[in-house]
């Protein structure tokens, strides 16, 4: 009984494989027959690519600026924490406005 089940699955798999091969073959040959773009179409495509490149540059710059601001904020927080700890080790308080340690 298990042989008939596996036989049906193999037949089904084979039919699907043949069907997929035919579809893939048709897709590959249809790409070969594609027509070239006209000058106006190519100009429109080039213009579209230029717009995409400009937008990508703007977005990348915004992301970099955001990351830089976040980095600077984190560095400032860590510097303040370090100075507060260092000043406390020497029995002093840290003033973050003037960025100096002073005696208590």
mmCIF file of N, CA and C in Angstrom:
data_model
loop_
_atom_site.group_PDB
_atom_site.id
_atom_site.type_symbol
_atom_site.label_atom_id
_atom_site.label_comp_id
_atom_site.label_asym_id
_atom_site.label_seq_id
_atom_site.Cartn_x
_atom_site.Cartn_y
_atom_site.Cartn_z
ATOM 1 N N UNK A 1 0.816 -1.185 0.000
ATOM 2 C CA UNK A 1 0.000 0.000 0.000
ATOM 3 C C UNK A 1 0.865 1.257 0.000
ATOM 4 N N UNK A 2 1.988 1.223 0.721
ATOM 5 C CA UNK A 2 2.850 2.395 0.755
ATOM 6 C C UNK A 2 3.489 2.643 -0.613
ATOM 7 N N UNK A 3 3.679 1.579 -1.411
ATOM 8 C CA UNK A 3 4.252 1.755 -2.744
ATOM 9 C C UNK A 3 3.333 2.558 -3.645
ATOM 10 N N UNK A 4 2.030 2.318 -3.552
ATOM 11 C CA UNK A 4 1.106 3.049 -4.413
ATOM 12 C C UNK A 4 1.034 4.515 -4.027
ATOM 13 N N UNK A 5 1.171 4.798 -2.740
ATOM 14 C CA UNK A 5 1.141 6.192 -2.307
ATOM 15 C C UNK A 5 2.390 6.914 -2.810
ATOM 16 N N UNK A 6 3.557 6.298 -2.638
ATOM 17 C CA UNK A 6 4.780 6.950 -3.094
ATOM 18 C C UNK A 6 4.824 7.040 -4.614
ATOM 19 N N UNK A 7 4.229 6.074 -5.309
ATOM 20 C CA UNK A 7 4.195 6.106 -6.769
ATOM 21 C C UNK A 7 3.355 7.283 -7.250
ATOM 22 N N UNK A 8 2.245 7.512 -6.613
ATOM 23 C CA UNK A 8 1.401 8.642 -6.996
ATOM 24 C C UNK A 8 2.128 9.959 -6.722
ATOM 25 N N UNK A 9 2.856 10.017 -5.625
ATOM 26 C CA UNK A 9 3.573 11.249 -5.320
ATOM 27 C C UNK A 9 4.686 11.492 -6.333
ATOM 28 N N UNK A 10 5.331 10.454 -6.789
ATOM 29 C CA UNK A 10 6.391 10.605 -7.777
ATOM 30 C C UNK A 10 5.798 11.059 -9.104
ATOM 31 N N UNK A 11 4.673 10.460 -9.506
ATOM 32 C CA UNK A 11 4.030 10.870 -10.756
ATOM 33 C C UNK A 11 3.608 12.323 -10.690
ATOM 34 N N UNK A 12 3.017 12.718 -9.602
ATOM 35 C CA UNK A 12 2.588 14.100 -9.434
ATOM 36 C C UNK A 12 3.792 15.035 -9.468
ATOM 37 N N UNK A 13 4.852 14.650 -8.781
ATOM 38 C CA UNK A 13 6.057 15.452 -8.738
ATOM 39 C C UNK A 13 6.671 15.569 -10.137
ATOM 40 N N UNK A 14 6.644 14.489 -10.882
ATOM 41 C CA UNK A 14 7.194 14.505 -12.238
ATOM 42 C C UNK A 14 6.398 15.403 -13.153
ATOM 43 N N UNK A 15 5.071 15.363 -13.032
ATOM 44 C CA UNK A 15 4.221 16.219 -13.867
ATOM 45 C C UNK A 15 4.462 17.692 -13.539
ATOM 46 N N UNK A 16 4.590 17.981 -12.246
ATOM 47 C CA UNK A 16 4.824 19.363 -11.850
ATOM 48 C C UNK A 16 6.198 19.834 -12.319
ATOM 49 N N UNK A 17 7.171 18.957 -12.264
ATOM 50 C CA UNK A 17 8.509 19.306 -12.732
ATOM 51 C C UNK A 17 8.515 19.609 -14.220
ATOM 52 N N UNK A 18 7.794 18.786 -14.997
ATOM 53 C CA UNK A 18 7.705 19.005 -16.437
ATOM 54 C C UNK A 18 7.000 20.328 -16.729
ATOM 55 N N UNK A 19 5.924 20.584 -16.020
ATOM 56 C CA UNK A 19 5.172 21.824 -16.190
ATOM 57 C C UNK A 19 6.059 23.036 -15.849
ATOM 58 N N UNK A 20 6.811 22.939 -14.759
ATOM 59 C CA UNK A 20 7.704 24.026 -14.351
ATOM 60 C C UNK A 20 8.790 24.250 -15.397
ATOM 61 N N UNK A 21 9.316 23.163 -15.973
ATOM 62 C CA UNK A 21 10.354 23.295 -16.996
ATOM 63 C C UNK A 21 9.811 23.990 -18.235
ATOM 64 N N UNK A 22 8.587 23.674 -18.607
ATOM 65 C CA UNK A 22 7.970 24.316 -19.780
ATOM 66 C C UNK A 22 7.768 25.806 -19.511
ATOM 67 N N UNK A 23 7.239 26.130 -18.329
ATOM 68 C CA UNK A 23 7.022 27.541 -17.976
ATOM 69 C C UNK A 23 8.347 28.292 -17.949
ATOM 70 N N UNK A 24 9.376 27.688 -17.369
ATOM 71 C CA UNK A 24 10.688 28.333 -17.307
ATOM 72 C C UNK A 24 11.239 28.547 -18.719
ATOM 73 N N UNK A 25 11.069 27.566 -19.580
ATOM 74 C CA UNK A 25 11.548 27.691 -20.951
ATOM 75 C C UNK A 25 10.847 28.811 -21.695
ATOM 76 N N UNK A 26 9.528 28.897 -21.509
ATOM 77 C CA UNK A 26 8.780 29.975 -22.160
ATOM 78 C C UNK A 26 9.203 31.344 -21.627
ATOM 79 N N UNK A 27 9.424 31.415 -20.336
ATOM 80 C CA UNK A 27 9.845 32.689 -19.744
ATOM 81 C C UNK A 27 11.216 33.104 -20.270
ATOM 82 N N UNK A 28 12.111 32.166 -20.397
ATOM 83 C CA UNK A 28 13.455 32.469 -20.879
ATOM 84 C C UNK A 28 13.426 32.915 -22.336
ATOM 85 N N UNK A 29 12.636 32.260 -23.152
ATOM 86 C CA UNK A 29 12.590 32.634 -24.567
ATOM 87 C C UNK A 29 11.841 33.935 -24.775
ATOM 88 N N UNK A 30 10.875 34.251 -23.913
ATOM 89 C CA UNK A 30 10.163 35.514 -24.079
ATOM 90 C C UNK A 30 11.071 36.688 -23.756
ATOM 91 N N UNK A 31 12.040 36.504 -22.877
ATOM 92 C CA UNK A 31 12.984 37.570 -22.554
ATOM 93 C C UNK A 31 13.916 37.841 -23.732
ATOM 94 N N UNK A 32 14.227 36.844 -24.505
ATOM 95 C CA UNK A 32 15.111 37.004 -25.643
ATOM 96 C C UNK A 32 14.450 37.849 -26.721
ATOM 97 N N UNK A 33 13.140 37.773 -26.834
ATOM 98 C CA UNK A 33 12.418 38.476 -27.877
ATOM 99 C C UNK A 33 11.987 39.875 -27.464
ATOM 100 N N UNK A 34 12.397 40.351 -26.310
ATOM 101 C CA UNK A 34 11.983 41.671 -25.842
ATOM 102 C C UNK A 34 12.526 42.750 -26.762
ATOM 103 N N UNK A 35 11.712 43.754 -27.015
ATOM 104 C CA UNK A 35 12.122 44.851 -27.890
ATOM 105 C C UNK A 35 12.943 45.859 -27.106
ATOM 106 N N UNK A 36 13.809 46.565 -27.796
ATOM 107 C CA UNK A 36 14.620 47.608 -27.182
ATOM 108 C C UNK A 36 13.735 48.810 -26.890
ATOM 109 N N UNK A 37 14.166 49.618 -25.918
ATOM 110 C CA UNK A 37 13.423 50.833 -25.598
ATOM 111 C C UNK A 37 13.644 51.890 -26.668
ATOM 112 N N UNK A 38 12.623 52.694 -26.885
ATOM 113 C CA UNK A 38 12.792 53.830 -27.795
ATOM 114 C C UNK A 38 13.607 54.888 -27.072
ATOM 115 N N UNK A 39 14.042 55.903 -27.802
ATOM 116 C CA UNK A 39 14.839 56.968 -27.198
ATOM 117 C C UNK A 39 14.045 57.685 -26.108
ATOM 118 N N UNK A 40 12.771 57.915 -26.347
ATOM 119 C CA UNK A 40 11.933 58.594 -25.348
ATOM 120 C C UNK A 40 11.752 57.716 -24.109
ATOM 121 N N UNK A 41 11.551 56.428 -24.319
ATOM 122 C CA UNK A 41 11.398 55.516 -23.186
ATOM 123 C C UNK A 41 12.692 55.430 -22.383
ATOM 124 N N UNK A 42 13.812 55.346 -23.077
ATOM 125 C CA UNK A 42 15.103 55.273 -22.386
ATOM 126 C C UNK A 42 15.374 56.556 -21.607
ATOM 127 N N UNK A 43 14.989 57.708 -22.196
ATOM 128 C CA UNK A 43 15.172 58.982 -21.494
ATOM 129 C C UNK A 43 14.315 59.020 -20.234
ATOM 130 N N UNK A 44 13.090 58.507 -20.327
ATOM 131 C CA UNK A 44 12.206 58.467 -19.155
ATOM 132 C C UNK A 44 12.792 57.553 -18.080
ATOM 133 N N UNK A 45 13.343 56.419 -18.486
ATOM 134 C CA UNK A 45 13.962 55.490 -17.539
ATOM 135 C C UNK A 45 15.171 56.137 -16.886
ATOM 136 N N UNK A 46 16.012 56.803 -17.678
ATOM 137 C CA UNK A 46 17.195 57.476 -17.131
ATOM 138 C C UNK A 46 16.798 58.572 -16.149
ATOM 139 N N UNK A 47 15.741 59.327 -16.495
ATOM 140 C CA UNK A 47 15.252 60.382 -15.603
ATOM 141 C C UNK A 47 14.747 59.775 -14.295
ATOM 142 N N UNK A 48 14.035 58.678 -14.393
ATOM 143 C CA UNK A 48 13.520 57.987 -13.208
ATOM 144 C C UNK A 48 14.677 57.514 -12.324
ATOM 145 N N UNK A 49 15.703 56.959 -12.936
ATOM 146 C CA UNK A 49 16.876 56.504 -12.175
ATOM 147 C C UNK A 49 17.573 57.682 -11.492
ATOM 148 N N UNK A 50 17.637 58.824 -12.177
ATOM 149 C CA UNK A 50 18.254 60.011 -11.576
ATOM 150 C C UNK A 50 17.460 60.466 -10.356
ATOM 151 N N UNK A 51 16.130 60.440 -10.456
ATOM 152 C CA UNK A 51 15.280 60.809 -9.321
ATOM 153 C C UNK A 51 15.500 59.835 -8.167
ATOM 154 N N UNK A 52 15.541 58.539 -8.471
ATOM 155 C CA UNK A 52 15.776 57.537 -7.425
ATOM 156 C C UNK A 52 17.137 57.730 -6.759
ATOM 157 N N UNK A 53 18.165 58.007 -7.543
ATOM 158 C CA UNK A 53 19.500 58.230 -6.989
ATOM 159 C C UNK A 53 19.518 59.442 -6.065
ATOM 160 N N UNK A 54 18.837 60.523 -6.479
ATOM 161 C CA UNK A 54 18.783 61.727 -5.651
ATOM 162 C C UNK A 54 18.041 61.453 -4.350
ATOM 163 N N UNK A 55 16.916 60.749 -4.431
ATOM 164 C CA UNK A 55 16.151 60.421 -3.229
ATOM 165 C C UNK A 55 16.950 59.520 -2.295
ATOM 166 N N UNK A 56 17.653 58.573 -2.862
ATOM 167 C CA UNK A 56 18.459 57.667 -2.042
ATOM 168 C C UNK A 56 19.563 58.445 -1.328
ATOM 169 N N UNK A 57 20.177 59.392 -2.004
ATOM 170 C CA UNK A 57 21.226 60.197 -1.382
ATOM 171 C C UNK A 57 20.664 61.014 -0.224
ATOM 172 N N UNK A 58 19.470 61.586 -0.414
ATOM 173 C CA UNK A 58 18.845 62.380 0.653
ATOM 174 C C UNK A 58 18.534 61.503 1.856
ATOM 175 N N UNK A 59 17.975 60.332 1.596
ATOM 176 C CA UNK A 59 17.619 59.423 2.684
ATOM 177 C C UNK A 59 18.861 58.928 3.409
ATOM 178 N N UNK A 60 19.899 58.568 2.671
ATOM 179 C CA UNK A 60 21.138 58.109 3.289
ATOM 180 C C UNK A 60 21.755 59.199 4.154
ATOM 181 N N UNK A 61 21.734 60.437 3.669
ATOM 182 C CA UNK A 61 22.290 61.546 4.444
ATOM 183 C C UNK A 61 21.489 61.759 5.726
ATOM 184 N N UNK A 62 20.157 61.652 5.644
ATOM 185 C CA UNK A 62 19.315 61.814 6.835
ATOM 186 C C UNK A 62 19.595 60.707 7.849
ATOM 187 N N UNK A 63 19.774 59.494 7.364
ATOM 188 C CA UNK A 63 20.068 58.370 8.261
ATOM 189 C C UNK A 63 21.424 58.570 8.936
ATOM 190 N N UNK A 64 22.408 58.995 8.164
ATOM 191 C CA UNK A 64 23.743 59.225 8.726
ATOM 192 C C UNK A 64 23.697 60.346 9.761
ATOM 193 N N UNK A 65 22.976 61.431 9.454
ATOM 194 C CA UNK A 65 22.859 62.535 10.413
ATOM 195 C C UNK A 65 22.186 62.079 11.699
ATOM 196 N N UNK A 66 21.138 61.278 11.560
ATOM 197 C CA UNK A 66 20.430 60.762 12.738
ATOM 198 C C UNK A 66 21.343 59.865 13.573
ATOM 199 N N UNK A 67 22.079 58.989 12.907
ATOM 200 C CA UNK A 67 22.999 58.107 13.623
ATOM 201 C C UNK A 67 24.112 58.901 14.301
ATOM 202 N N UNK A 68 24.614 59.936 13.628
ATOM 203 C CA UNK A 68 25.675 60.766 14.205
ATOM 204 C C UNK A 68 25.157 61.487 15.441
ATOM 205 N N UNK A 69 23.954 62.039 15.374
ATOM 206 C CA UNK A 69 23.380 62.737 16.528
ATOM 207 C C UNK A 69 23.179 61.775 17.693
ATOM 208 N N UNK A 70 22.691 60.573 17.418
ATOM 209 C CA UNK A 70 22.494 59.570 18.467
ATOM 210 C C UNK A 70 23.838 59.167 19.079
ATOM 211 N N UNK A 71 24.840 59.001 18.238
ATOM 212 C CA UNK A 71 26.178 58.648 18.717
ATOM 213 C C UNK A 71 26.736 59.742 19.627
ATOM 214 N N UNK A 72 26.618 60.991 19.189
ATOM 215 C CA UNK A 72 27.124 62.103 19.991
ATOM 216 C C UNK A 72 26.397 62.197 21.330
ATOM 217 N N UNK A 73 25.102 61.948 21.320
ATOM 218 C CA UNK A 73 24.321 61.969 22.557
ATOM 219 C C UNK A 73 24.795 60.863 23.510
ATOM 220 N N UNK A 74 25.023 59.680 22.971
ATOM 221 C CA UNK A 74 25.501 58.573 23.805
ATOM 222 C C UNK A 74 26.890 58.852 24.362
ATOM 223 N N UNK A 75 27.768 59.419 23.551
ATOM 224 C CA UNK A 75 29.117 59.750 24.017
ATOM 225 C C UNK A 75 29.038 60.777 25.140
ATOM 226 N N UNK A 76 28.176 61.776 24.971
ATOM 227 C CA UNK A 76 28.021 62.798 26.010
ATOM 228 C C UNK A 76 27.518 62.183 27.318
ATOM 229 N N UNK A 77 26.558 61.278 27.225
ATOM 230 C CA UNK A 77 26.048 60.615 28.430
ATOM 231 C C UNK A 77 27.144 59.789 29.108
ATOM 232 N N UNK A 78 27.915 59.066 28.318
ATOM 233 C CA UNK A 78 28.983 58.241 28.882
ATOM 234 C C UNK A 78 30.098 59.095 29.482
ATOM 235 N N UNK A 79 30.427 60.207 28.838
ATOM 236 C CA UNK A 79 31.443 61.100 29.392
ATOM 237 C C UNK A 79 30.991 61.652 30.741
ATOM 238 N N UNK A 80 29.717 62.064 30.811
ATOM 239 C CA UNK A 80 29.191 62.595 32.073
ATOM 240 C C UNK A 80 29.219 61.529 33.157
ATOM 241 N N UNK A 81 28.784 60.313 32.830
ATOM 242 C CA UNK A 81 28.793 59.223 33.816
ATOM 243 C C UNK A 81 30.212 58.923 34.267
ATOM 244 N N UNK A 82 31.167 58.922 33.332
ATOM 245 C CA UNK A 82 32.562 58.661 33.674
ATOM 246 C C UNK A 82 33.103 59.737 34.607
ATOM 247 N N UNK A 83 32.829 60.986 34.267
ATOM 248 C CA UNK A 83 33.338 62.081 35.095
ATOM 249 C C UNK A 83 32.694 62.081 36.481
ATOM 250 N N UNK A 84 31.400 61.799 36.555
ATOM 251 C CA UNK A 84 30.746 61.726 37.867
ATOM 252 C C UNK A 84 31.366 60.636 38.722
ATOM 253 N N UNK A 85 31.644 59.489 38.121
ATOM 254 C CA UNK A 85 32.259 58.379 38.852
ATOM 255 C C UNK A 85 33.695 58.715 39.268
ATOM 256 N N UNK A 86 34.445 59.315 38.356
ATOM 257 C CA UNK A 86 35.831 59.674 38.646
ATOM 258 C C UNK A 86 35.901 60.723 39.754
ATOM 259 N N UNK A 87 35.055 61.739 39.665
ATOM 260 C CA UNK A 87 35.046 62.771 40.704
ATOM 261 C C UNK A 87 34.643 62.176 42.049
ATOM 262 N N UNK A 88 33.661 61.276 42.043
ATOM 263 C CA UNK A 88 33.215 60.642 43.285
ATOM 264 C C UNK A 88 34.339 59.813 43.898
ATOM 265 N N UNK A 89 35.169 59.186 43.057
ATOM 266 C CA UNK A 89 36.297 58.403 43.567
ATOM 267 C C UNK A 89 37.267 59.272 44.359
ATOM 268 N N UNK A 90 37.363 60.542 44.019
ATOM 269 C CA UNK A 90 38.272 61.459 44.703
ATOM 270 C C UNK A 90 37.533 62.341 45.722
ATOM 271 N N UNK A 91 36.291 61.981 46.028
ATOM 272 C CA UNK A 91 35.522 62.715 47.022
ATOM 273 C C UNK A 91 35.069 64.085 46.557
ATOM 274 N N UNK A 92 34.809 64.209 45.294
ATOM 275 C CA UNK A 92 34.380 65.491 44.737
ATOM 276 C C UNK A 92 33.064 65.325 43.987
ATOM 277 N N UNK A 93 32.410 66.433 43.698
ATOM 278 C CA UNK A 93 31.182 66.426 42.896
ATOM 279 C C UNK A 93 31.515 66.913 41.493
ATOM 280 N N UNK A 94 30.723 66.474 40.546
ATOM 281 C CA UNK A 94 30.932 66.867 39.151
ATOM 282 C C UNK A 94 29.838 67.831 38.732
ATOM 283 N N UNK A 95 30.245 68.946 38.154
ATOM 284 C CA UNK A 95 29.297 69.915 37.617
ATOM 285 C C UNK A 95 29.282 69.774 36.101
ATOM 286 N N UNK A 96 28.166 69.304 35.559
ATOM 287 C CA UNK A 96 28.103 69.023 34.128
ATOM 288 C C UNK A 96 28.030 70.299 33.290
ATOM 289 N N UNK A 97 27.597 71.408 33.897
ATOM 290 C CA UNK A 97 27.547 72.677 33.131
ATOM 291 C C UNK A 97 28.946 73.206 32.863
ATOM 292 N N UNK A 98 29.786 73.181 33.871
ATOM 293 C CA UNK A 98 31.156 73.690 33.676
ATOM 294 C C UNK A 98 32.140 72.571 33.376
ATOM 295 N N UNK A 99 31.688 71.343 33.524
ATOM 296 C CA UNK A 99 32.489 70.144 33.251
ATOM 297 C C UNK A 99 33.759 70.090 34.110
ATOM 298 N N UNK A 100 33.587 70.378 35.404
ATOM 299 C CA UNK A 100 34.711 70.307 36.332
ATOM 300 C C UNK A 100 34.274 69.607 37.607
ATOM 301 N N UNK A 101 35.271 69.064 38.322
ATOM 302 C CA UNK A 101 35.028 68.497 39.644
ATOM 303 C C UNK A 101 35.274 69.604 40.669
ATOM 304 N N UNK A 102 34.518 69.594 41.719
ATOM 305 C CA UNK A 102 34.727 70.569 42.776
ATOM 306 C C UNK A 102 34.569 69.881 44.117
ATOM 307 N N UNK A 103 35.171 70.498 45.136
ATOM 308 C CA UNK A 103 35.111 69.910 46.462
ATOM 309 C C UNK A 103 33.714 70.061 47.036
ATOM 310 N N UNK A 104 33.344 69.068 47.823
ATOM 311 C CA UNK A 104 32.003 69.063 48.412
ATOM 312 C C UNK A 104 31.872 70.038 49.530
#
